[in-house]
mmCIF file with all atom_site columns, C-alpha atoms in Angstrom:
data_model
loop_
_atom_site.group_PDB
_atom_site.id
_atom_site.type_symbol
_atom_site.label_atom_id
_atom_site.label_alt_id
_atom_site.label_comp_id
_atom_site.label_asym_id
_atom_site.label_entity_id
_atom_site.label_seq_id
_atom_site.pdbx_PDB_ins_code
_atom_site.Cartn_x
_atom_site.Cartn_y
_atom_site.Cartn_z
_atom_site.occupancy
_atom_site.B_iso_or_equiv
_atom_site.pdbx_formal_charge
_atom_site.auth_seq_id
_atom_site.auth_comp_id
_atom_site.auth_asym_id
_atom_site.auth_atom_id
_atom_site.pdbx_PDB_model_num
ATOM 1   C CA . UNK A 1 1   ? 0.000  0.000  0.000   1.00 0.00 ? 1   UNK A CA 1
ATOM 2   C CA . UNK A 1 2   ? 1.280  3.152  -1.328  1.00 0.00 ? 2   UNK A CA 1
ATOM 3   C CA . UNK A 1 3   ? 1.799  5.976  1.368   1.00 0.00 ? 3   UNK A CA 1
ATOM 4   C CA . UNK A 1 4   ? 3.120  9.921  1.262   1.00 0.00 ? 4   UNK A CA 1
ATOM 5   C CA . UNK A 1 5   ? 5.179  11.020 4.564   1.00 0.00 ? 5   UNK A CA 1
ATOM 6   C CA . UNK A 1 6   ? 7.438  14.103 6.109   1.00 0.00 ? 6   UNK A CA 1
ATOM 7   C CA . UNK A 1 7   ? 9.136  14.964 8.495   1.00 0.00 ? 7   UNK A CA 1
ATOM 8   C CA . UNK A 1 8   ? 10.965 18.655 9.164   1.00 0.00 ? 8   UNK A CA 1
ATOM 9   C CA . UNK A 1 9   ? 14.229 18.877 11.356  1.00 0.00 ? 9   UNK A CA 1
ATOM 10  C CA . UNK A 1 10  ? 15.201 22.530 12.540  1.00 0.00 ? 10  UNK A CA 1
ATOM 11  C CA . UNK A 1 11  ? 19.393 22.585 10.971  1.00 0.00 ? 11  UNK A CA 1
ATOM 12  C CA . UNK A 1 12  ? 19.669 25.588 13.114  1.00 0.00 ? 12  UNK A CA 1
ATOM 13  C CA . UNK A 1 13  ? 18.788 24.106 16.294  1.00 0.00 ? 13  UNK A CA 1
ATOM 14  C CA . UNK A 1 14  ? 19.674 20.619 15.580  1.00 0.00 ? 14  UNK A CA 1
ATOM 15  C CA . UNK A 1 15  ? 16.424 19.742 16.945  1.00 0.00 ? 15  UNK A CA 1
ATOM 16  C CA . UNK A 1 16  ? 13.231 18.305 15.323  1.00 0.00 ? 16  UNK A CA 1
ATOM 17  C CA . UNK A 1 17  ? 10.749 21.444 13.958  1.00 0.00 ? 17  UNK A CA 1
ATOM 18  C CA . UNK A 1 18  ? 7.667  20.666 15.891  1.00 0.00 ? 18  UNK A CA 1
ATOM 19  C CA . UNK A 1 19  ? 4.244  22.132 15.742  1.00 0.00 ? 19  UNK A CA 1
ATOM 20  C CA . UNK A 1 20  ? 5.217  23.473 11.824  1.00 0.00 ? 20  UNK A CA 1
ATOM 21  C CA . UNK A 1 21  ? 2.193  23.719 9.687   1.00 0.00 ? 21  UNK A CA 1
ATOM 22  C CA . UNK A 1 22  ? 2.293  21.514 6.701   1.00 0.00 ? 22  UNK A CA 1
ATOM 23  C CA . UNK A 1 23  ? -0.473 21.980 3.427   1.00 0.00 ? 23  UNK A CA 1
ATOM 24  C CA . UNK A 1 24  ? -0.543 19.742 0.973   1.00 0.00 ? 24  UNK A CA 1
ATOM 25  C CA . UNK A 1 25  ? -1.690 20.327 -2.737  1.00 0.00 ? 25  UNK A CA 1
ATOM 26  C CA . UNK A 1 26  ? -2.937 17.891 -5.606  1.00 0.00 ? 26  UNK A CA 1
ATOM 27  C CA . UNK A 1 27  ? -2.339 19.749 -8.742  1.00 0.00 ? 27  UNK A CA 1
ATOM 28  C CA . UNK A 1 28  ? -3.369 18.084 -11.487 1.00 0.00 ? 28  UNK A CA 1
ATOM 29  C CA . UNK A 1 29  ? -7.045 19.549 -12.647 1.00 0.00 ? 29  UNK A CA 1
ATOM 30  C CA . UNK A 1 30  ? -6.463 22.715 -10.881 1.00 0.00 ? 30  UNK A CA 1
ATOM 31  C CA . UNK A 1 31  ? -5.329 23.401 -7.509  1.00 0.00 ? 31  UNK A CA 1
ATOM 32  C CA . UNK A 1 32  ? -6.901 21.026 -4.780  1.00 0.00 ? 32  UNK A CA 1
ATOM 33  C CA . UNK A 1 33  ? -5.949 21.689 -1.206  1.00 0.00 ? 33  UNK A CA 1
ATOM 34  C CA . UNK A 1 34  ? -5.978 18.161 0.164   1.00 0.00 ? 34  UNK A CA 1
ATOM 35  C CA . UNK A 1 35  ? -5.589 18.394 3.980   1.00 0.00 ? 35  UNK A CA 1
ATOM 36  C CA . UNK A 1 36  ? -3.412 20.611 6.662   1.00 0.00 ? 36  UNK A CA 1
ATOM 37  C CA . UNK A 1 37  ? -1.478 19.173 9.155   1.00 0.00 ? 37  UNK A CA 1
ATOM 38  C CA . UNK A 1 38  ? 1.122  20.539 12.342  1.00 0.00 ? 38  UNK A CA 1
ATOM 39  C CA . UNK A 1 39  ? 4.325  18.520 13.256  1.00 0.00 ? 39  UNK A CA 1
ATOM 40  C CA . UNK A 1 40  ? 4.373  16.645 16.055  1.00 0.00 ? 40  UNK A CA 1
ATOM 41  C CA . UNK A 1 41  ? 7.340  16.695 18.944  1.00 0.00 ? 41  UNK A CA 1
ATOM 42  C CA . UNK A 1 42  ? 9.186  14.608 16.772  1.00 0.00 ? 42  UNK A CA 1
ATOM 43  C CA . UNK A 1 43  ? 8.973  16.595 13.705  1.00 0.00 ? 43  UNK A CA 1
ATOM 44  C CA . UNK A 1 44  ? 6.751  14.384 11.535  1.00 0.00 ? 44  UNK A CA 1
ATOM 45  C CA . UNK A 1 45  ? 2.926  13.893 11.152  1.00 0.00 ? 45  UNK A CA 1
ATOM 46  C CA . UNK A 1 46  ? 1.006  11.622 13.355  1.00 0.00 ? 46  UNK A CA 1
ATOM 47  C CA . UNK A 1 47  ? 0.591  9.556  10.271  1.00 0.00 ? 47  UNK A CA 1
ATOM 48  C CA . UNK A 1 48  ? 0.655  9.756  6.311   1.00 0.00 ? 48  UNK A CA 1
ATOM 49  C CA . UNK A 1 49  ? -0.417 12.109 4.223   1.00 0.00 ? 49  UNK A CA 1
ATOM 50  C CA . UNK A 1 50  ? -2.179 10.080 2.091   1.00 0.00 ? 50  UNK A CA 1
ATOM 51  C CA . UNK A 1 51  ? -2.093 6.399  1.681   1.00 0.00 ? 51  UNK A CA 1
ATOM 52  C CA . UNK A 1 52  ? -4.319 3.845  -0.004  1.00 0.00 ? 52  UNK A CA 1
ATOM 53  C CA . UNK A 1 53  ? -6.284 4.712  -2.640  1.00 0.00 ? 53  UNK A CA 1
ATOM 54  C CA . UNK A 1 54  ? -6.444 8.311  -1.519  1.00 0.00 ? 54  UNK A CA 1
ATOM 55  C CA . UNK A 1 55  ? -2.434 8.069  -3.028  1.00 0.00 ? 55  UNK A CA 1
ATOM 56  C CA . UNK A 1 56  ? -2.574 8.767  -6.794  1.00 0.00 ? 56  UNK A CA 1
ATOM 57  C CA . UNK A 1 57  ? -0.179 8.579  -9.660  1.00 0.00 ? 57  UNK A CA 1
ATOM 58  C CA . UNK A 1 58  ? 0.126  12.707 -10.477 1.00 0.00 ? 58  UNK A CA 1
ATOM 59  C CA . UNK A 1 59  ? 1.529  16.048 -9.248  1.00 0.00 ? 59  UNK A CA 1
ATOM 60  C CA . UNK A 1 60  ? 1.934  17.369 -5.509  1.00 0.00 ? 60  UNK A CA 1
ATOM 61  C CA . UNK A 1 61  ? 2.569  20.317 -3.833  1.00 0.00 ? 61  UNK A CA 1
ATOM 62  C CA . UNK A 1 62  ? 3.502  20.430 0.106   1.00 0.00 ? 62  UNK A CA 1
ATOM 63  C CA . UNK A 1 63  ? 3.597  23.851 1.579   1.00 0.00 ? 63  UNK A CA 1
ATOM 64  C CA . UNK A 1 64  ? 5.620  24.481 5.005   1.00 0.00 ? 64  UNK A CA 1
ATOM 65  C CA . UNK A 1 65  ? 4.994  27.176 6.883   1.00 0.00 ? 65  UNK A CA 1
ATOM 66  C CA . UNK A 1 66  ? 8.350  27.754 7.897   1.00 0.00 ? 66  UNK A CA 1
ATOM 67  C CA . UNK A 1 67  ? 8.066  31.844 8.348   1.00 0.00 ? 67  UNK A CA 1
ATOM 68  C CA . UNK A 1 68  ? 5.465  31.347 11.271  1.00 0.00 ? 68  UNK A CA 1
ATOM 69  C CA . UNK A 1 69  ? 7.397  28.276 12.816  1.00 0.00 ? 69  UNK A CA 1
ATOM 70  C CA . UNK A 1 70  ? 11.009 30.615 12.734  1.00 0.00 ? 70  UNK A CA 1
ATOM 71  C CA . UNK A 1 71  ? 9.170  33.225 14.501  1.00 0.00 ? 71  UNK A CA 1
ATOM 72  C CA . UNK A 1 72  ? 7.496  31.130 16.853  1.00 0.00 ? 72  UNK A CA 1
ATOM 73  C CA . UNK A 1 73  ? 10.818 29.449 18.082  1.00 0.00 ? 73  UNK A CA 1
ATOM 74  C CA . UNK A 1 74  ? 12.252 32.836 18.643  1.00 0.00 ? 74  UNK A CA 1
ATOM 75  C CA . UNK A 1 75  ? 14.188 33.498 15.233  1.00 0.00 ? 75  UNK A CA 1
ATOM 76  C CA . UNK A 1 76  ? 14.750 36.725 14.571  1.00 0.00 ? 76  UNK A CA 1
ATOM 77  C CA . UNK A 1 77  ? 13.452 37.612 10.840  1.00 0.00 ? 77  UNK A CA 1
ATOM 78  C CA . UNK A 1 78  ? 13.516 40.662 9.164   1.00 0.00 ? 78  UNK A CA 1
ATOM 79  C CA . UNK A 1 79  ? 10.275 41.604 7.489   1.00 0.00 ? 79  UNK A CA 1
ATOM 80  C CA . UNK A 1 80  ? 9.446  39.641 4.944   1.00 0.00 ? 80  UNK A CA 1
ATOM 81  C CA . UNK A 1 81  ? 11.580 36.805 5.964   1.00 0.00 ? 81  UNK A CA 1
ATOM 82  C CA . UNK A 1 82  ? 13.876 35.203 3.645   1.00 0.00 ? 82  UNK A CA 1
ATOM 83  C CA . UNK A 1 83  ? 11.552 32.258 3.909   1.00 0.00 ? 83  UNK A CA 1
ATOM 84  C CA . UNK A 1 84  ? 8.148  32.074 4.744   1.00 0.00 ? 84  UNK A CA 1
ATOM 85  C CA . UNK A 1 85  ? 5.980  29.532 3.193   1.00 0.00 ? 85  UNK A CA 1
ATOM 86  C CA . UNK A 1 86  ? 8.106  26.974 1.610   1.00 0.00 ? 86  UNK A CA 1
ATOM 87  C CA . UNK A 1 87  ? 6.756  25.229 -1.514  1.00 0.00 ? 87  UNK A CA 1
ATOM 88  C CA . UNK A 1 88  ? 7.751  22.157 -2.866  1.00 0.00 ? 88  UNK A CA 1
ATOM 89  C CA . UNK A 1 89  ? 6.588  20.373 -5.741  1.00 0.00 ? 89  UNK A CA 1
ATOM 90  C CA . UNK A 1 90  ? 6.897  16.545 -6.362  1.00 0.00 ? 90  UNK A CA 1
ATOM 91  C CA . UNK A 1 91  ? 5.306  13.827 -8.768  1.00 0.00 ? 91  UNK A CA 1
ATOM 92  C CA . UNK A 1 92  ? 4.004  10.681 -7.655  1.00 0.00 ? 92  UNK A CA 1
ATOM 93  C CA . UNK A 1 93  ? 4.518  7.852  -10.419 1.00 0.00 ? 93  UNK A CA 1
ATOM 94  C CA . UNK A 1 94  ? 3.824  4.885  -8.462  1.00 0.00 ? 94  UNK A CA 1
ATOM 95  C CA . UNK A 1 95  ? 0.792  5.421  -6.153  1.00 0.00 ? 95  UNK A CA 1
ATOM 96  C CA . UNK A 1 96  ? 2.043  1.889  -4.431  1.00 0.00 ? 96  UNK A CA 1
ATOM 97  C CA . UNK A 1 97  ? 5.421  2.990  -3.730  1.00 0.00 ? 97  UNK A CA 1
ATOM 98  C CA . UNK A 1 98  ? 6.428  5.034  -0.298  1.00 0.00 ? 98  UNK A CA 1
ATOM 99  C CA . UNK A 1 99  ? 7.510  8.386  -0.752  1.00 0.00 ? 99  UNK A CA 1
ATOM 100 C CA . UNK A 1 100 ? 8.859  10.572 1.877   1.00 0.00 ? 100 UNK A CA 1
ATOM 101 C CA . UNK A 1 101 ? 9.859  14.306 1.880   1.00 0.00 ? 101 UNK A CA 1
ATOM 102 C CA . UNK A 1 102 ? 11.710 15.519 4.030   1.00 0.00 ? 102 UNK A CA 1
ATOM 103 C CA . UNK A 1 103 ? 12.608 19.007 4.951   1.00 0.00 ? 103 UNK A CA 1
ATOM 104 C CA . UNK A 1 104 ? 15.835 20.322 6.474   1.00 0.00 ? 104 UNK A CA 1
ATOM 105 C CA . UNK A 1 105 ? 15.396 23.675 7.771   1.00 0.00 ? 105 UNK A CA 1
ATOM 106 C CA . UNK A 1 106 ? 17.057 26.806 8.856   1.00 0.00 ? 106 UNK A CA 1
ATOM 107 C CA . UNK A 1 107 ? 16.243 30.858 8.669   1.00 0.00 ? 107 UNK A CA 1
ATOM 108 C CA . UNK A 1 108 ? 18.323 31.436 5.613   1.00 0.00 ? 108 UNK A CA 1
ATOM 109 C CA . UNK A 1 109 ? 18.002 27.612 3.459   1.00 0.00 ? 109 UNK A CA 1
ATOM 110 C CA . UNK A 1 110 ? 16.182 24.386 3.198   1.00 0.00 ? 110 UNK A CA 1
ATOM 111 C CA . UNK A 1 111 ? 16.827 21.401 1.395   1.00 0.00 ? 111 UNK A CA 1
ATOM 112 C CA . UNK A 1 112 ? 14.907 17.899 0.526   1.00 0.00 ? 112 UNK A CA 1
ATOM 113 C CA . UNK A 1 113 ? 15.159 14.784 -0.854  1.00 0.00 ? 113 UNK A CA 1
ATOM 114 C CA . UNK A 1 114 ? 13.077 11.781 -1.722  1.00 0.00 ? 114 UNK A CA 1
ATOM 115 C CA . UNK A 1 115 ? 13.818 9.756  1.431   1.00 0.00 ? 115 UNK A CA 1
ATOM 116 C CA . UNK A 1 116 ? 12.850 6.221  2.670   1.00 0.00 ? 116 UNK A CA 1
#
């Protein structure tokens, strides 16, 4: 059974990003906002993003709202931040496989990857 997970680890604290809200987007046919979640304490959801049948072969979109979690852990922006709300895009070719994007995060650069 297919499955779509994240996780978001805080670079500049070396500490997992909790309560960071996460959006995610099915694109395909227009823009469809799927569901919102919030990190837990260990930086991930509770559970998958989507899984089963609600996984389908197409285009994503997760959005992190790392602006809002910065400021909330004390980070001190200027106005606008550098980076706020974090898009990235992804496609989903096999809606049986696992895919899992991660986020590492600091104030001034993120990166991801298609981990396991």
């Amino acid at each position: 059974m297919g499955r779509l997970t994240t996780h978001v680890l805080d670079t500049a604290s070396g500490k997992p990003a909790a309560n960071l809200k996460i959006d995610l987007y099915l694109l395909d046919g227009g823009v469809v906002h799927l569901r919102t979640i919030h990190t837990n304490a260990d930086g991930r959801a509770d559970g998958p993003m989507l899984e089963g049948t609600a996984l389908m072969r197409g285009h994503y979109e997760l959005r992190f709202h790392a602006g809002d979690y910065l400021r909330a852990m004390g980070a001190n922006l200027p106005e606008p931040a550098f980076l706020d709300v974090i898009p990235i895009r992804f496609g989903i070719a096999d809606p049986d496989g696992h895919y899992h994007v991660p986020l590492l995060l600091s104030p001034y650069g993120y990166s991801t990857y298609r981990g396991s």
